[in-house]
Coordinates of C-alpha atoms in Angstrom, one line a residue:
X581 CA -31.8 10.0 23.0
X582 CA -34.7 8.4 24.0
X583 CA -33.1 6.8 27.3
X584 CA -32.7 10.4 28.4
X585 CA -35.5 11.8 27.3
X586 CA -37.9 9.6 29.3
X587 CA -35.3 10.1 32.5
X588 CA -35.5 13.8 31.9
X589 CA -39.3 13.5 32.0
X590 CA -39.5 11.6 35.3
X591 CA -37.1 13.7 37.0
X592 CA -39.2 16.7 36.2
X593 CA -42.0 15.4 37.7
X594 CA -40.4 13.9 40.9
X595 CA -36.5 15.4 41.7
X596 CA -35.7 11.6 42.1
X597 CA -33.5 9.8 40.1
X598 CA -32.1 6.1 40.2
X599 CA -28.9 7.4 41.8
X600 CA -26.8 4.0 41.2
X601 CA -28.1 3.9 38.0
X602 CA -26.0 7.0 37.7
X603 CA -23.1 6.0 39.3
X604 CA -23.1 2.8 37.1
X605 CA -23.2 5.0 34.1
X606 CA -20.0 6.9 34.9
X607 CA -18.2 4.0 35.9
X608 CA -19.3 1.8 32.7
X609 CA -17.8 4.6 30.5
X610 CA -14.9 5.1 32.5
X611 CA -13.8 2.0 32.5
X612 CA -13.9 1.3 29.2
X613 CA -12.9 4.8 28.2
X614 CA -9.7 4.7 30.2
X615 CA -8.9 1.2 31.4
X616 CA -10.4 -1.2 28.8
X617 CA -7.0 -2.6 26.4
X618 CA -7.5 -2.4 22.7
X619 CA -4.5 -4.2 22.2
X620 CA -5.8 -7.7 23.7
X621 CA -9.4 -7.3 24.7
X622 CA -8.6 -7.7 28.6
X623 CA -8.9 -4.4 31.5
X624 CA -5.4 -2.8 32.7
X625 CA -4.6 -3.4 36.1
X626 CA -6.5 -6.2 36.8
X627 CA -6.0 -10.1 36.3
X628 CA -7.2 -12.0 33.5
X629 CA -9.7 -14.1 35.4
X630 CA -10.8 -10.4 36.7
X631 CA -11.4 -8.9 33.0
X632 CA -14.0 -12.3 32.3
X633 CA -15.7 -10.8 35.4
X634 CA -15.7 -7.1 34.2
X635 CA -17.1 -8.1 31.0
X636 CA -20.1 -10.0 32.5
X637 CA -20.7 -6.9 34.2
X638 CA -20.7 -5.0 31.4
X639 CA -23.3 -6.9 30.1
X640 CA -25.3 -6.4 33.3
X641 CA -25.0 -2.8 33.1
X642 CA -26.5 -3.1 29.1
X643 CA -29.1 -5.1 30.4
X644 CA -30.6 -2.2 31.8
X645 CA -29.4 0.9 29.7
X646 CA -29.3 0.6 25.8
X647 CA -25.3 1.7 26.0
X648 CA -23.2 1.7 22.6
X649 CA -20.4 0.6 25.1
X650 CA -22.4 -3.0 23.8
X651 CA -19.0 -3.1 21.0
X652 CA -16.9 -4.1 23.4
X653 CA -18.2 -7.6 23.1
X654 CA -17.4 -8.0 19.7
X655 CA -13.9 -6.3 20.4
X656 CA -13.1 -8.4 23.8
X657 CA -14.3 -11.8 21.4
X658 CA -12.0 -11.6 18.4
X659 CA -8.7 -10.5 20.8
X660 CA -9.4 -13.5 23.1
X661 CA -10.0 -17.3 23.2
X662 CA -11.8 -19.5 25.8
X663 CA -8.6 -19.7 27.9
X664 CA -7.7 -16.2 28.7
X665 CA -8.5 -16.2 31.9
X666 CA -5.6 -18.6 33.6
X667 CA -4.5 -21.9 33.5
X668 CA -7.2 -22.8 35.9
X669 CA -10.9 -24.6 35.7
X670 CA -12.4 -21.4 37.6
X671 CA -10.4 -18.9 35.3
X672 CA -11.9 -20.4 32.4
X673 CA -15.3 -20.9 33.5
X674 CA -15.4 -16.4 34.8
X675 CA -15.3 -15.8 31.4
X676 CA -17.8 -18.2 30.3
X677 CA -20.1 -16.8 32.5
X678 CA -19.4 -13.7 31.0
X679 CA -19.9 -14.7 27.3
X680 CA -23.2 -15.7 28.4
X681 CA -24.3 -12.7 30.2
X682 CA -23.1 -10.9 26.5
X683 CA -25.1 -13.5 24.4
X684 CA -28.1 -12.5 26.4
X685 CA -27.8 -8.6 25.3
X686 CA -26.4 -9.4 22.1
X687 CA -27.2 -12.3 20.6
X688 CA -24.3 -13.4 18.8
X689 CA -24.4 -17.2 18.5
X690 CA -20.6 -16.9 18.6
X691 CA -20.6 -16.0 22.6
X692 CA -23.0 -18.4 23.2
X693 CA -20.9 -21.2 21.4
X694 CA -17.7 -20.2 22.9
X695 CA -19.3 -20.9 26.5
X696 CA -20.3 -24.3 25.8
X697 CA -16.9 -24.8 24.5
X698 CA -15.4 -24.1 27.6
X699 CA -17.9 -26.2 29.6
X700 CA -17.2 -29.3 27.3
X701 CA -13.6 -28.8 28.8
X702 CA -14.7 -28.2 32.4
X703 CA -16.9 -31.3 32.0
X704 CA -14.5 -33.5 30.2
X705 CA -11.1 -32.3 32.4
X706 CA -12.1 -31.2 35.5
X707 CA -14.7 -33.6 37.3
X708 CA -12.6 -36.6 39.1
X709 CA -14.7 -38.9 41.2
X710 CA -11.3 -40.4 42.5
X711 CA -10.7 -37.5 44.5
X712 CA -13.2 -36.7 47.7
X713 CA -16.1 -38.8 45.3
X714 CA -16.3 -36.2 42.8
X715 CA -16.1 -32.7 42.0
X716 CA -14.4 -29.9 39.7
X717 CA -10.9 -30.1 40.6
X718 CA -9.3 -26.7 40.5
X719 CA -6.4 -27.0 38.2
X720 CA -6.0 -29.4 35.4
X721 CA -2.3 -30.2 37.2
X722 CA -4.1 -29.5 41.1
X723 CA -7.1 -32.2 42.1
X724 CA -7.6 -29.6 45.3
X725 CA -11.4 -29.3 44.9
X726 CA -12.3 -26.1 45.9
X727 CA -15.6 -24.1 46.8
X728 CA -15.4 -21.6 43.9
X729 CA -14.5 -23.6 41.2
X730 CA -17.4 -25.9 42.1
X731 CA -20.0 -22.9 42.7
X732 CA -19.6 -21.9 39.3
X733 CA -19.3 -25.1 37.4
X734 CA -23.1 -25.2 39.3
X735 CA -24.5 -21.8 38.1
X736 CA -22.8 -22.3 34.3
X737 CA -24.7 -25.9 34.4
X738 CA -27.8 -23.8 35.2
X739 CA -27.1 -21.0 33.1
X740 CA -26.6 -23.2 30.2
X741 CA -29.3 -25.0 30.4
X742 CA -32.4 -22.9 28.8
X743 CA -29.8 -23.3 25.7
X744 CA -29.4 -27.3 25.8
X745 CA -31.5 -28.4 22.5
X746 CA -29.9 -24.8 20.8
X747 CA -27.0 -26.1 21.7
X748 CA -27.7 -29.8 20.5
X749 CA -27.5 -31.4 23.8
X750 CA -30.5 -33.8 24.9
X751 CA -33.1 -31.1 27.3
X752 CA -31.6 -31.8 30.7
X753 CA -27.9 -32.2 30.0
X754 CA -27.2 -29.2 31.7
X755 CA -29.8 -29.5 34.5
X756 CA -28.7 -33.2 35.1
X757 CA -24.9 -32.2 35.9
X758 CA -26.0 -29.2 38.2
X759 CA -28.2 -31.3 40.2
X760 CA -24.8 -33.8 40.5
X761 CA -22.4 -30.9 41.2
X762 CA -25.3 -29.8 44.3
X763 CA -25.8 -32.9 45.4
X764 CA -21.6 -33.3 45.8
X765 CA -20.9 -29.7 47.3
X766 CA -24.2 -30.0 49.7
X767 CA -22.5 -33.3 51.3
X768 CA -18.8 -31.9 50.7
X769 CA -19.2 -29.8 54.2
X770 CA -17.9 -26.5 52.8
X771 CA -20.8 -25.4 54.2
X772 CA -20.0 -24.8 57.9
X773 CA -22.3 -24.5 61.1
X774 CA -22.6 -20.7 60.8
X775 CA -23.9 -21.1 57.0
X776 CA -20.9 -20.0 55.6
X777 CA -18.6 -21.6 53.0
X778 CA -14.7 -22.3 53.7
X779 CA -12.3 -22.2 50.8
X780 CA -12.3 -26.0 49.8
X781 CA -11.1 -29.6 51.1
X782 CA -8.2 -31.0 52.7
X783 CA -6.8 -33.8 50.8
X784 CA -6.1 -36.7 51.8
X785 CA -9.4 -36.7 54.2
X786 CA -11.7 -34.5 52.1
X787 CA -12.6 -32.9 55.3
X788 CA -13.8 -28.6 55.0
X789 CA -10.3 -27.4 55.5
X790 CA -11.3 -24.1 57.4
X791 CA -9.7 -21.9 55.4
X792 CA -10.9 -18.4 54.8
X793 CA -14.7 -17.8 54.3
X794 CA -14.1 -15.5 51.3
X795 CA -17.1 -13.0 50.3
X796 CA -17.2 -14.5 46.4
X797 CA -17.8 -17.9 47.8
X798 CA -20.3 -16.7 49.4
X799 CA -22.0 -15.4 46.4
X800 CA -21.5 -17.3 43.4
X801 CA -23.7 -20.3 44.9
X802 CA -26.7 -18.0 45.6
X803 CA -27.5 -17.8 42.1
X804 CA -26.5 -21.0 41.3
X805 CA -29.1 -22.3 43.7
X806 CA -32.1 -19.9 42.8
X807 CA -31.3 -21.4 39.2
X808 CA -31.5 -24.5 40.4
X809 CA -34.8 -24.1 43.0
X810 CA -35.9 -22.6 39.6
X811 CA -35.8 -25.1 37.3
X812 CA -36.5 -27.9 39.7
X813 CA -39.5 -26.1 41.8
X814 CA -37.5 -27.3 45.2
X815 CA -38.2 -24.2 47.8
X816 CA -35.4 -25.5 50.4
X817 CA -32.7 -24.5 48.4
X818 CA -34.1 -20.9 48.6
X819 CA -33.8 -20.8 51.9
X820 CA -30.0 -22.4 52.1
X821 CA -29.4 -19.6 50.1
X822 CA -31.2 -17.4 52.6
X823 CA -28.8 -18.9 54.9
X824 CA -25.8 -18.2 53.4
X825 CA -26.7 -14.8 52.8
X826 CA -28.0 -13.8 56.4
X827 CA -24.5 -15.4 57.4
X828 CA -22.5 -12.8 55.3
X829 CA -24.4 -9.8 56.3
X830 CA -24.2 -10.9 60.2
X831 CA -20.7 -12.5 59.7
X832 CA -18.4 -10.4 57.0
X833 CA -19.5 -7.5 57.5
X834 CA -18.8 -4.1 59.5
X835 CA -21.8 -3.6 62.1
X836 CA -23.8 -6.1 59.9
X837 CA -24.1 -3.5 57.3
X838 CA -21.3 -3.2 55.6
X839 CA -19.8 -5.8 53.2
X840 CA -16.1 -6.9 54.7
X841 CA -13.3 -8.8 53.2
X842 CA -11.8 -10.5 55.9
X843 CA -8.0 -9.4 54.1
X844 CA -9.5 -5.9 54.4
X845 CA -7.6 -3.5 54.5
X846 CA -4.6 -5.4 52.9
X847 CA -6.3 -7.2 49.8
X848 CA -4.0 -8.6 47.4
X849 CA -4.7 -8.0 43.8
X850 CA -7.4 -11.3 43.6
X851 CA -9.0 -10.1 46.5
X852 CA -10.0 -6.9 45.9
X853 CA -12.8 -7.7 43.4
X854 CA -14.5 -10.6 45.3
X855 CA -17.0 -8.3 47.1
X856 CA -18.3 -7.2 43.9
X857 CA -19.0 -10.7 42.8
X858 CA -21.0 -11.3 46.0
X859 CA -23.4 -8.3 45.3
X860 CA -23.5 -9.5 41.8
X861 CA -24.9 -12.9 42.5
X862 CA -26.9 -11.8 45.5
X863 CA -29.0 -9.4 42.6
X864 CA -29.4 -12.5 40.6
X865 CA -30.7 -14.1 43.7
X866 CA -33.5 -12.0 44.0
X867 CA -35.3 -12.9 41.2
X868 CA -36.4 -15.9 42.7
X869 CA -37.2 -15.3 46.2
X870 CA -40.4 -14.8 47.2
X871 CA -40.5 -13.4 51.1
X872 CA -40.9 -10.3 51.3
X873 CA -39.0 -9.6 54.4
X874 CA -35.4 -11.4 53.1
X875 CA -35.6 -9.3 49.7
X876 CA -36.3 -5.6 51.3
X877 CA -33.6 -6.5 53.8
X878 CA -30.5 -7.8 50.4
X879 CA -32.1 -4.3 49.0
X880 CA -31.4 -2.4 51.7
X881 CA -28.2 -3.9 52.2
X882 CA -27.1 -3.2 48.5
X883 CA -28.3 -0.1 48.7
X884 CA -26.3 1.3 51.5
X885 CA -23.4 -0.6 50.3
X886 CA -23.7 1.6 47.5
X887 CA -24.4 4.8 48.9
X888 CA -21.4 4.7 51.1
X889 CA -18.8 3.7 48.7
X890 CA -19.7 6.6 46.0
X891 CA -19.8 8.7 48.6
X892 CA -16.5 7.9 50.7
X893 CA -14.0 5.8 48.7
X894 CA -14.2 7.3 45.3
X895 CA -10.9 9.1 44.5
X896 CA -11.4 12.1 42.9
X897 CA -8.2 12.1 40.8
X898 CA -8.8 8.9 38.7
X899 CA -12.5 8.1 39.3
X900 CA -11.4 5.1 40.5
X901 CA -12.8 3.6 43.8
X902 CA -11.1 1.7 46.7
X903 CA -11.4 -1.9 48.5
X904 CA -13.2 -0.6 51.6
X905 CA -16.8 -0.1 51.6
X906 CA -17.9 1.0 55.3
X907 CA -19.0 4.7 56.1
X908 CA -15.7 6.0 57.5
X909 CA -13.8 7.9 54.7
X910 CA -10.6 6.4 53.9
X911 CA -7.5 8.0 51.8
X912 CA -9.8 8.8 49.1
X913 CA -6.8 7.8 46.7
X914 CA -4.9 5.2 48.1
X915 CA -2.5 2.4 46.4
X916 CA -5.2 -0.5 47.1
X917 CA -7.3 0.9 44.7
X918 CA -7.2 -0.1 40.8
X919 CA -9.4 -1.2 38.0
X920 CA -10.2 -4.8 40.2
X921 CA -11.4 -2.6 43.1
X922 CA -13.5 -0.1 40.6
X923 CA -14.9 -2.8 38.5
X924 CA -16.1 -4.3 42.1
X925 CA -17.4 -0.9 42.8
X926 CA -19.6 -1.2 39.0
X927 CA -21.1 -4.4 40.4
X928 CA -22.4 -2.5 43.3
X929 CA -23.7 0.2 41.5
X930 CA -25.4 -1.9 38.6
X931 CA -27.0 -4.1 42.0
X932 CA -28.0 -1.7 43.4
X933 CA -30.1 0.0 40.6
X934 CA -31.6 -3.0 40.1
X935 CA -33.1 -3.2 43.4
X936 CA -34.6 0.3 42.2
X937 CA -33.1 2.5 44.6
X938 CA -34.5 6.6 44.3
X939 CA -32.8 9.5 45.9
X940 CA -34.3 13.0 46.4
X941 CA -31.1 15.4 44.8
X942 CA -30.5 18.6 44.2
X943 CA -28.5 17.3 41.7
X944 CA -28.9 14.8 38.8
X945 CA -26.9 13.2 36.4
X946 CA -28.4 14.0 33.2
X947 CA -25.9 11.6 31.2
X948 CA -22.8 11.7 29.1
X949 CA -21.5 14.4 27.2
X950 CA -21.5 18.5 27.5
X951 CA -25.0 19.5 28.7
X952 CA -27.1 21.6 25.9
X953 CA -30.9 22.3 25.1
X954 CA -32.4 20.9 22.5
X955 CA -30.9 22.3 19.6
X956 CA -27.9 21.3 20.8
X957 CA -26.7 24.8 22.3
X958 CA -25.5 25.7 24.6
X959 CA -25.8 28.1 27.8
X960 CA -23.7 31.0 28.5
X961 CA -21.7 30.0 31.6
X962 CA -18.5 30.1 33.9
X963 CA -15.3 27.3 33.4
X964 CA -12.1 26.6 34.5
X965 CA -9.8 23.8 34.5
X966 CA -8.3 24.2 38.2
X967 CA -10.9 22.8 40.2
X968 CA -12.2 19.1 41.5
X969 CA -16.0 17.9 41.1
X970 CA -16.7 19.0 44.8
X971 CA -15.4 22.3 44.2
X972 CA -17.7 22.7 40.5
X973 CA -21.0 21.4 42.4
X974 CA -20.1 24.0 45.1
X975 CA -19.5 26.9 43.1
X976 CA -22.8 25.9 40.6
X977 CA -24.5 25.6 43.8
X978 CA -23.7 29.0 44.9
X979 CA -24.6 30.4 42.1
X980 CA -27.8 31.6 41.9
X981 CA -28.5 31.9 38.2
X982 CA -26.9 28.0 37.7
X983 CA -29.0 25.5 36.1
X984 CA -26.8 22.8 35.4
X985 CA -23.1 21.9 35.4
X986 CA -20.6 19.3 33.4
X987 CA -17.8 17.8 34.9
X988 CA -15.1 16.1 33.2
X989 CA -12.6 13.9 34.7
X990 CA -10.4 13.2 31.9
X991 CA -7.9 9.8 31.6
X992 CA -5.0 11.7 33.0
X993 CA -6.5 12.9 36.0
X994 CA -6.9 16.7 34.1
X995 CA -10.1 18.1 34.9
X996 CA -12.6 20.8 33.7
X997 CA -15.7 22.7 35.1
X998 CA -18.3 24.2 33.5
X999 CA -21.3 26.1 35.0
X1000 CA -24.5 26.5 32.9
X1001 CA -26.0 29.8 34.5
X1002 CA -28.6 32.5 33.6
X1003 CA -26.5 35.1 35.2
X1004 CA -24.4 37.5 33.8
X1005 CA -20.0 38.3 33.3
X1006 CA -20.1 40.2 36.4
X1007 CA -21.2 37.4 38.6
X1008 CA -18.0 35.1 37.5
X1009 CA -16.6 33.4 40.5
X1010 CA -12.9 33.4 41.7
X1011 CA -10.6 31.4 39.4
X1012 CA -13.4 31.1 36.5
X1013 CA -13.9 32.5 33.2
X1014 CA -17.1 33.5 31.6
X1015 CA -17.8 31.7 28.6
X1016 CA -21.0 32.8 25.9
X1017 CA -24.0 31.0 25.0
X1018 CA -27.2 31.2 23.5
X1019 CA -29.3 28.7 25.6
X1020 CA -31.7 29.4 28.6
X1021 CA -32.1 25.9 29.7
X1022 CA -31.0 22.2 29.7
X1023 CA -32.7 19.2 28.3
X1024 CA -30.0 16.6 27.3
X1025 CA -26.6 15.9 26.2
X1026 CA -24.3 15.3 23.6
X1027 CA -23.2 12.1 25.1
X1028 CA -19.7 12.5 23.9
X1029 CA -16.6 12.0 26.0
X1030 CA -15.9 11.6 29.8
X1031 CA -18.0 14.6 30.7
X1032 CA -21.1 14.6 32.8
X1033 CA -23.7 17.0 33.0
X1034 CA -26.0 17.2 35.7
X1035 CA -28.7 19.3 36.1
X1036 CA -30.5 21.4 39.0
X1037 CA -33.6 19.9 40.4
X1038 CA -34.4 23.3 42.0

């Protein structure tokens, strides 16, 4: 109640609204609403190392809105151990990334423990000096040492860290194996002459093997390295990460604008969420940069990423959101997009409201739930169950006594329109019905279900 109330105030005042904020909203609920398995605490359609991910998100998007979507935690704990996520050292460690981006919104100890757990595995199982002088090896049966599964073995050391003596581990045991794991992967020669970073090693010469320079590995060591210039004070590794960055937006992108996969637009199911982790860890880069110029240009570029995936690859059926980013409208519903390639889509959006983005609307998402005044009433108004959300906006909008509209977009692809308006029976459009009411405005929601009410600015 008070969330909206404050965002209802500022809106008044302005017409501008934290679009991705928004966006982020409906696709928090929807995916948890329609996607999220009670049965064993992981996402449909997507892999298991993917649903860690998804989680961590989660507890991004709670970070900034007070959401009782915060039970999922619990739920996702008790169905799941610290191996869910594969049979692989980066599986393991997604997820223990996300119980720590959980135990920072809900501090249960549990979350917290169950991360370090994993991490005494990782540390104990995975580093072999043997092979290419150290390292995490990927697999506990593969010694291929790989860029990803190194990146994050870096940003969990970091990440873990403020929690050492909670934890019971002398002050810099965390810090001490981060600086190791940098100081291996800086001489490794992943990183190649155009600042980006290949996929990992070939064995026996250790050598960068020139495989693809996926977006996620890209990403994950941007955080890991504004931890790290963090907690040591040592600005260069800022501007590697600068580097790496500027690479991917010149590099994997379309027109240097648009974030690319370099599978795009074939992903295969592992694929299709690794742009999201990119944007993710470029957000928590920005927290520790300083020049002005590189963070209004990773805001910008969020931004836009943003704008032109909500508004050309969302499918209007399932509220699901395809692989492809760039400002050309695909086949709004294609095959290649799934719960991976929406949760990918929630990273953006949660990124991109961090970087505080405001748009001039006509239209603004009030919240969740069937719109209504503040006695909870509601307005007399026109519905039907035939139409799509461009179709309700258009009809509200040409409506001249409309002052706000819900939208629901139910599981099953079922929809329903309602029109909150100030005019009377005889002005019912084609195809709707008039429905009564004793409201004459709009101030909140009742935050139930998959509806969303938005509200005219004008």
């Amino acid at each position: 109640m008070f969330r909206l109330f404050v965002l209802f105030v500022c809106l008044s005042a302005s017409f501008a609204t934290n679009e991705p904020l928004n966006w982020a909203d409906v696709t928090a609920t929807r995916l948890v609403s329609c996607f999220y398995d009670d049965l064993n605490g992981k996402w449909k359609n997507e892999l298991a190392w993917q649903s860690g991910n998804t989680l961590e998100s989660l507890a991004n998007f709670i970070s900034i809105v007070d959401s009782p979507l915060k039970y999922i935690f619990h739920e996702t704990f008790v169905k799941t151990d610290m191996y869910v996520g594969g049979d692989c050292f980066d599986d393991w460690q997604w997820w223990l990334l996300a119980w720590l981006q959980a135990y920072s919104v809900d501090s249960n100890f549990d979350y917290l423990h169950r991360a370090a757990q994993a991490y005494e595995v990782v540390v104990t199982k995975a580093w072999n000096p043997s092979v290419c002088n150290g390292g995490i090896q990927w697999c506990p049966k593969n010694a291929y040492k790989n860029a990803i599964t190194n990146e994050l073995f870096l940003v969990a050391s970091m990440r873990l860290h403020p929690y050492a003596t909670l934890l019971g581990k002398p002050a810099n045991y965390y810090l001490d194996w981060a600086i190791k794991e940098w100081q291996w992967f800086e001489r490794s020669g992943m990183i190649n002459k155009q600042f980006l970073i290949n996929d990992g090693l070939n064995s026996p010469s250790c050598e960068n093997n020139q495989q693809t320079t996926w977006t996620y590995n890209q990403g994950v060591i941007l955080s890991g390295l504004g931890l790290l210039a963090n907690a040591t004070g040592n600005s260069s590794l800022l501007a590697i990460a600068q580097n790496i960055a500027d690479a991917t937006i010149q590099y994997l992108t379309y027109s240097g604008q648009f974030l690319r996969e370099p599978c795009e637009p074939n992903c295969d199911n592992d694929q299709k969420l690794f742009k999201g982790i990119f944007i993710r860890h470029l957000s928590y880069l920005l927290r520790y940069l300083t020049d002005s110029i590189h963070i209004e240009k990773y805001q910008k570029f969020i931004e836009a990423n943003a704008q032109s995936l909500w508004s050309n690859n969302r499918c209007v059926t399932d509220g699901t959101f395809g692989i492809t980013w760039n400002n050309q409208t695909s086949t709004q519903c294609d095959a290649n997009r799934d719960t991976s390639s929406t949760s990918s889509a929630f990273d953006l959006f949660i990124s991109a409201a961090r970087a505080q983005s405001t748009t001039s609307t006509r239209w603004i998402l009030l919240g969740q739930g069937n719109c209504a005044d503040d006695n909870n009433d509601s307005m007399p108004n026109f519905f039907s169950d035939k139409v799509n959300e461009n179709v309700c906006r258009q009809t509200a909008e040409g409506d001249q006594g409309s002052v706000a509209y819900d939208f629901e977009l139910k599981c099953n692809g079922e929809t329903f329109c309602r029109i909150r308006t100030l005019s009377d029976q005889s002005k019912t459009p084609a195809g709707f019905q008039y429905g009564g009411g004793n409201a004459r405005t709009v101030t909140q929601t009742n935050k139930e279900g998959l509806t969303n009410c938005f509200l005219k600015t004008e």
